XYZ file of C-alpha atoms in Angstrom:
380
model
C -9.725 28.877 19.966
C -6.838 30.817 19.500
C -3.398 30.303 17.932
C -0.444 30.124 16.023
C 1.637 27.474 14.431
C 4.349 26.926 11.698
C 3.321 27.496 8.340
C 5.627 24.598 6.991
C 4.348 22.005 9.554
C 0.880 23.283 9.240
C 1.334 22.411 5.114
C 2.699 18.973 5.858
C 0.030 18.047 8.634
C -2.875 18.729 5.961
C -1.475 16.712 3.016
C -1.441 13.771 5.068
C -4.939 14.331 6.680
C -6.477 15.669 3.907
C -6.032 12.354 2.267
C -9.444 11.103 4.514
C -11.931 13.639 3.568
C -14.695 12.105 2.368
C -15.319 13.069 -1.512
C -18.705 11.664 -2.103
C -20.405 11.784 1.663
C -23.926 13.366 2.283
C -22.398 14.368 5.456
C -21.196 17.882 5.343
C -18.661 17.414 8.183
C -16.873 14.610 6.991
C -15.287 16.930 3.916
C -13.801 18.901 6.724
C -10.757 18.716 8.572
C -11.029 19.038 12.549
C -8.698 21.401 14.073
C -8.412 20.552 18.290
C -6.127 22.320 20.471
C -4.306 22.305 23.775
C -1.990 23.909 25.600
C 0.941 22.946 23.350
C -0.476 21.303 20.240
C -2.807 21.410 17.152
C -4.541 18.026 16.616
C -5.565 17.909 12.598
C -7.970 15.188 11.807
C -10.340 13.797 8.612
C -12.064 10.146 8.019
C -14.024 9.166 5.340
C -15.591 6.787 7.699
C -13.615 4.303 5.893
C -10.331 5.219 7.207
C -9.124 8.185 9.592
C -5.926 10.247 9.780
C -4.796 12.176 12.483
C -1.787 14.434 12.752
C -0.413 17.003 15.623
C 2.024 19.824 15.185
C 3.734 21.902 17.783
C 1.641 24.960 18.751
C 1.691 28.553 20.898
C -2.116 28.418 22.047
C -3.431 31.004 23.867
C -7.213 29.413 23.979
C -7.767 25.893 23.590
C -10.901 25.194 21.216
C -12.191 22.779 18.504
C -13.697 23.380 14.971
C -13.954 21.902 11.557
C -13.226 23.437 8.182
C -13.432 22.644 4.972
C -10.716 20.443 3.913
C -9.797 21.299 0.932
C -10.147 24.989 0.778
C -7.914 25.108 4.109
C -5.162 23.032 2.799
C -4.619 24.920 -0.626
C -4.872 28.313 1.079
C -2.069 27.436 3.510
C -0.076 25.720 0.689
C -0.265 29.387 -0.905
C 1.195 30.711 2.044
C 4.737 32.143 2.795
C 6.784 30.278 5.495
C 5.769 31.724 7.937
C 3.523 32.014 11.640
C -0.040 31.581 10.874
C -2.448 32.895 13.178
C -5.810 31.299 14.123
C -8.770 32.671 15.896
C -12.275 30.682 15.693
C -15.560 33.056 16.451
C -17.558 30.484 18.533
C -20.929 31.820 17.857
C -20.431 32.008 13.650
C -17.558 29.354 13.362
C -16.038 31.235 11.704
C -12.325 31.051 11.503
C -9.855 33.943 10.747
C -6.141 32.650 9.794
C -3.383 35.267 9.337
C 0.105 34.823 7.904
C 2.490 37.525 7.381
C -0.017 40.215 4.932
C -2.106 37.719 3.980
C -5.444 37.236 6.160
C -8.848 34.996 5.687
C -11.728 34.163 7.074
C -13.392 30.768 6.588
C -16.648 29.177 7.161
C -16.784 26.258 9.678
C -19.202 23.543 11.442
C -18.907 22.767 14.843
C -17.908 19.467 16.042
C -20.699 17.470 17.314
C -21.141 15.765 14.524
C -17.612 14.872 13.780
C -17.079 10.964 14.220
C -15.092 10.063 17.503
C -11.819 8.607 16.458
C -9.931 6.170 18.951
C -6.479 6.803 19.764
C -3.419 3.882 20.903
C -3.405 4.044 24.201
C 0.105 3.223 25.974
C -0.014 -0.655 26.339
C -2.284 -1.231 24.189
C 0.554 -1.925 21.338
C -0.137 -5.376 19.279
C 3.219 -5.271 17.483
C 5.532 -1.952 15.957
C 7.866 -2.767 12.647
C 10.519 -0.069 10.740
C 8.536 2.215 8.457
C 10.867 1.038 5.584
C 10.060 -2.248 6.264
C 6.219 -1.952 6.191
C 6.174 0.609 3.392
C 8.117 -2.535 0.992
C 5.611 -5.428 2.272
C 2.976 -3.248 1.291
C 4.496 -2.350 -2.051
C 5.253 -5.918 -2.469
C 1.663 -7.336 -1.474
C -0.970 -5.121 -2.157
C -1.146 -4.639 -5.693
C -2.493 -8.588 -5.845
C -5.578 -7.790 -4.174
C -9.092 -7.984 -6.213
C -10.412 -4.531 -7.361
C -13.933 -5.301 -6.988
C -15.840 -6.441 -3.882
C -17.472 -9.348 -5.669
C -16.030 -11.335 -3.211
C -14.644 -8.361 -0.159
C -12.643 -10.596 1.570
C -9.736 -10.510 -1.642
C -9.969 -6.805 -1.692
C -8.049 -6.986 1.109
C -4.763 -8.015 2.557
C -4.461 -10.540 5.341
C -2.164 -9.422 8.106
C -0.690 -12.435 10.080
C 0.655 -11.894 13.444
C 2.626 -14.724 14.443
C 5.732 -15.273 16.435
C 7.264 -12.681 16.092
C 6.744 -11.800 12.434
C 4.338 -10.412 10.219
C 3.449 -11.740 6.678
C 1.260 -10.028 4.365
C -0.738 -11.971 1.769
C -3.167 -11.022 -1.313
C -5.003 -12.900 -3.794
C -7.342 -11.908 -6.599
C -7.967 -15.509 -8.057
C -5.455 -15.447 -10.547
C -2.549 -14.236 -8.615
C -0.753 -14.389 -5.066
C 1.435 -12.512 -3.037
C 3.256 -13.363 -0.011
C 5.410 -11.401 2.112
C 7.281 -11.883 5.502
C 9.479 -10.011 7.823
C 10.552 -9.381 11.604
C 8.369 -7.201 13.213
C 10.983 -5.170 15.967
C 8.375 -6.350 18.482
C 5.324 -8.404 18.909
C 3.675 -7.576 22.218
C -0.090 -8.715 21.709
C -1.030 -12.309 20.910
C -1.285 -14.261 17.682
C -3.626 -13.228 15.657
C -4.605 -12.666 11.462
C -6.982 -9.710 10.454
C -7.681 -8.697 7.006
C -6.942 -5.118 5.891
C -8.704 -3.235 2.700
C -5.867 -3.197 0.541
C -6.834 0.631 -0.249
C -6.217 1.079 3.545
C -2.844 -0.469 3.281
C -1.493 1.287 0.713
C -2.150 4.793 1.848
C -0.812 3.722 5.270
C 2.453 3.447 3.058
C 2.021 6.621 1.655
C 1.619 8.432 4.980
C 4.971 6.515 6.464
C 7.209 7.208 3.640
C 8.679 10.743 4.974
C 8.533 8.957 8.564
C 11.703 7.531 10.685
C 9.735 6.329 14.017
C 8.602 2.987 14.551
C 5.140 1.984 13.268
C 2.995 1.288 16.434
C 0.450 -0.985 15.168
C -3.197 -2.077 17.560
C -5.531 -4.216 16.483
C -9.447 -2.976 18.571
C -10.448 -5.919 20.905
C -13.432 -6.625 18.777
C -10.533 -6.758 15.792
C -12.923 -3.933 13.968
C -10.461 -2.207 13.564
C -6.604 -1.187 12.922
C -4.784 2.003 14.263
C -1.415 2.552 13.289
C 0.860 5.550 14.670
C 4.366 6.568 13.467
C 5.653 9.770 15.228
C 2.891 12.658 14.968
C 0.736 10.798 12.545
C -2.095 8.026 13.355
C -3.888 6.492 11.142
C -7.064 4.094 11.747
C -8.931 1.478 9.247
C -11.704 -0.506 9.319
C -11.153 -4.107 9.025
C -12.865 -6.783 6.313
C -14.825 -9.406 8.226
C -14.231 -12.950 6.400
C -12.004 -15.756 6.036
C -9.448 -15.738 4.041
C -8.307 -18.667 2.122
C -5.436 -20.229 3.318
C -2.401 -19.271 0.845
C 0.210 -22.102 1.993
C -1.903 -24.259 -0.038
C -2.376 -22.196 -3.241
C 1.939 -22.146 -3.163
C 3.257 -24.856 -5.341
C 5.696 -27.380 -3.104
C 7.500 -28.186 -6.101
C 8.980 -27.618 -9.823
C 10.062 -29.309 -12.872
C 11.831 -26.581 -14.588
C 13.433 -23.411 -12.624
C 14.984 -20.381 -14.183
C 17.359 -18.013 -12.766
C 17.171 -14.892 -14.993
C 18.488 -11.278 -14.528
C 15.353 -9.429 -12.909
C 16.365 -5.852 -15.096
C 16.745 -7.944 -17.930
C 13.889 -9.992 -17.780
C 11.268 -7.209 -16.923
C 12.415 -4.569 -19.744
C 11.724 -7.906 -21.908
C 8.171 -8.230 -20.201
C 7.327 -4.877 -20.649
C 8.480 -5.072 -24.480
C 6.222 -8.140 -25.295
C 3.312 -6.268 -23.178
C 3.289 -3.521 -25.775
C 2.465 -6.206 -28.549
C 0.407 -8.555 -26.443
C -1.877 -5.786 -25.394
C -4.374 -6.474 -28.502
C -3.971 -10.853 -27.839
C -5.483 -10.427 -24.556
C -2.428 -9.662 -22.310
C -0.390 -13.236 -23.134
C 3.177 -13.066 -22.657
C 4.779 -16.532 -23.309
C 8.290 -17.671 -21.865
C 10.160 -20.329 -23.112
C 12.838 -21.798 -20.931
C 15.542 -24.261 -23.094
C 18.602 -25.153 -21.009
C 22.091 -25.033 -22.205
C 24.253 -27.625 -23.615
C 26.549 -27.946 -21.025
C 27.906 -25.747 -17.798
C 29.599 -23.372 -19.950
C 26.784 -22.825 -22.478
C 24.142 -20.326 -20.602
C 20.374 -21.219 -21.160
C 17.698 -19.113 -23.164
C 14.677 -17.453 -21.143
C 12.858 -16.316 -24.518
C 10.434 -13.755 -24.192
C 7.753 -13.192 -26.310
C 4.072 -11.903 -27.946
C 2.290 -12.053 -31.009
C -1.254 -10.301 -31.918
C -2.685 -10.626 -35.215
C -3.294 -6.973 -35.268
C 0.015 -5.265 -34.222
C 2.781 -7.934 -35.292
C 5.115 -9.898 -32.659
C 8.039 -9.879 -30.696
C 10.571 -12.060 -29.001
C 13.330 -11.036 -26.678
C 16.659 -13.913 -25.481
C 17.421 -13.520 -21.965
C 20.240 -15.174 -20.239
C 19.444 -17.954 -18.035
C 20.560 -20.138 -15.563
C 18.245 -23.521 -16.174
C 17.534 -26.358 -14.054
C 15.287 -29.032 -15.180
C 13.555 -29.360 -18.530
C 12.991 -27.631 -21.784
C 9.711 -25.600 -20.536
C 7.315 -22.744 -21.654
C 4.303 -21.096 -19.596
C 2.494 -18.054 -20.381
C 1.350 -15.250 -18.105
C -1.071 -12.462 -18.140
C 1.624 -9.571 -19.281
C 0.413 -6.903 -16.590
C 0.334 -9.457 -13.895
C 4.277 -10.007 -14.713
C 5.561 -6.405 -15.166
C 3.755 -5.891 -11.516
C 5.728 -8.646 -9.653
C 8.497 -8.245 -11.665
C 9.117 -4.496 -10.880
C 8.358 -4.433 -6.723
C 11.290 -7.699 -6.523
C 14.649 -5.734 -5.375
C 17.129 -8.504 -5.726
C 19.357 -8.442 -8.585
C 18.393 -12.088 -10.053
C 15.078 -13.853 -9.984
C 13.510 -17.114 -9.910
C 10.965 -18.662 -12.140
C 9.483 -22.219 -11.062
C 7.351 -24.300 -13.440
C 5.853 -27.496 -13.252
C 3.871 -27.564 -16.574
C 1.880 -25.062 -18.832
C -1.404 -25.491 -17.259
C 0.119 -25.225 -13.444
C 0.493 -22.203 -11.536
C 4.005 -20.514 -11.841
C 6.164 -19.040 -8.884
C 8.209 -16.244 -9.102
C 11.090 -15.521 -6.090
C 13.488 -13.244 -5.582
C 16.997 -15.117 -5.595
C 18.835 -15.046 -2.201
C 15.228 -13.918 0.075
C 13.139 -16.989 1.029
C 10.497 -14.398 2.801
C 9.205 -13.070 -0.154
C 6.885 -15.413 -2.794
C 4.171 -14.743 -6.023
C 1.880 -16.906 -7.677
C 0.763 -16.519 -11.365
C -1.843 -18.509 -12.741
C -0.952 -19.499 -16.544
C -3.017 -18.109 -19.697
C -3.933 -20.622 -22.445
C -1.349 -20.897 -25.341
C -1.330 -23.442 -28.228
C 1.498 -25.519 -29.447
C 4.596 -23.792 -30.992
């Protein structure tokens, strides 16, 4: 294997791969990075086994070849680099791999490639549905953060991923919360279909998409093992959860006695305020809602937390009230998270009682919904 490539491409390649390597494996080759050429292009790759990244840059190769390197001892020593060509040139018989860029030159250990998992690759046609980076990057954002942290139960450590006329919608539970989102996928050519993605997964598909302007190329594996996804130069593979997961549409309340229309800026710096004092009363954040006395008179979303250890707090936000004189209270984390991935100016909080679930919806976007379940307060 010989070769040279960009040193700035070469940088950008690694982060994202490098993101893979296995940390913890018994398997020496999975905490390197594989390095495959041809005549025009250098193939990084790295999988924990878990999920796999892939990434090609443009390359001058004057022998085609295939090696493996420690991950992170490559990438740091090319982020040290100037921006420049850097050379490589693999001794078969030692693996051993000598890199040169501009007066700097190294030599570093490698294993050979037999033992390097096979990764699939999307195959032209074999497209399930593709959807704008942007777009993907926000469901995730918007979703993922709902999902359980522990694998008690796998299945809600996950996020389903609906396929279904034309649209994709995201949902994640962890038993005391829900998260549904919805948008156009720009095309659907595969069947109908709902697979359940490690939430993990997800959100470092997001992170490997954010600097990236093509089209996400998404394929589901016949078998529905498992999920490639491929955005310009970059592909990215995960295994899939196997188990059913419970249908959301019923966990969504259908209806509300009370709904408040409050400020979303304004009502999460007042979340985040009552979090600081509710930290030490396990989390609760209570909202009142009283309506005003007539069109002209605004209503009152108050805020609020008390712990007998650090004192208590209240904050009046503006409100637009329909219904009744209500009050709920919510786990304060669990509202800070919803309340800070919503982009529209003005949000919606629907009640039915204090011992019913809550929804909370961005105003003027019907695609995008979350489900709190109430804490226990007593009587004010």
């Amino acid at each position: 294997m010989k070769l040279s490539c960009k040193q700035e491409e070469l940088q950008r390649a690694l982060s994202h791969v490098s993101r893979a390597v296995s940390r913890k494996s018994t398997l020496p080759v999975l905490a390197n990075v594989l390095l495959k050429t041809d005549d025009s292009s250098l193939k990084l790759a790295a999988t924990n086994l878990e999920i796999a990244i892939s990434a090609t840059i443009p390359a001058e190769t004057d022998q085609p070849g295939e090696t493996t390197v420690r991950a992170d001892l490559l990438t740091e020593f090319v982020a040290s680099l100037p921006n420049d060509s850097v050379k490589f040139e693999l001794d078969t018989a030692g693996q051993s791999l000598a890199l040169e860029c501009a007066r700097s030159k190294a030599h570093i250990k490698g294993l050979n490639t037999d033992d390097f998992p096979e990764l699939p690759a999307i195959e032209d046609g074999q497209v399930t549905a593709t959807i704008d980076p942007r777009v993907l990057r926000e469901m995730v954002g918007q979703v993922a953060f709902a999902a359980a942290t522990d694998d008690s139960r796998p299945v809600l450590a996950g996020v389903l991923c609906e396929f279904q006329g034309g649209k994709l919608t995201l949902a994640a539970a962890d038993g005391f919360r829900l998260s549904v989102r919805s948008a156009d996928l720009t095309e659907q050519t595969g069947e109908d279909m709902s697979i359940v993605v490690p939430a993990r997964s997800l959100q470092e598909l997001a992170r490997i998409i954010a600097d990236q302007e093509e089209a996400v190329q998404l394929w589901v594996t016949p078998n529905q093992s498992q999920l490639l996804a491929r955005s310009g130069s970059i592909e990215f593979l995960t295994r899939l959860i196997d188990g059913h997961f419970p249908d959301f549409r019923q966990i969504i309340p259908q209806e509300w006695e009370t709904r408040a229309v409050i400020g979303r800026e304004d009502f999460l710096a007042a979340a985040r305020r009552a979090k600081l004092f509710a930290q030490s009363n396990n989390d609760i954040v209570k909202i009142q809602v009283q309506p005003g006395e007539d069109e002209l008179d605004p209503g009152i979303a108050r805020v609020s937390a008390q712990a007998a250890e650090t004192g208590d707090n209240e904050d009046a936000v503006e409100a637009s009230i329909e219904g009744n004189e209500s009050q709920i209270a919510f786990n304060g984390r669990y509202l800070t998270d919803i309340l800070g991935v919503i982009r529209t100016g003005d949000v919606a909080l629907e009640m039915t009682s204090a011992n019913a679930a809550g929804v909370i919806r961005p105003v003027g976007d019907t695609e995008f919904t979350h489900v709190i379940m109430p804490m226990v307060i007593g009587s004010s």
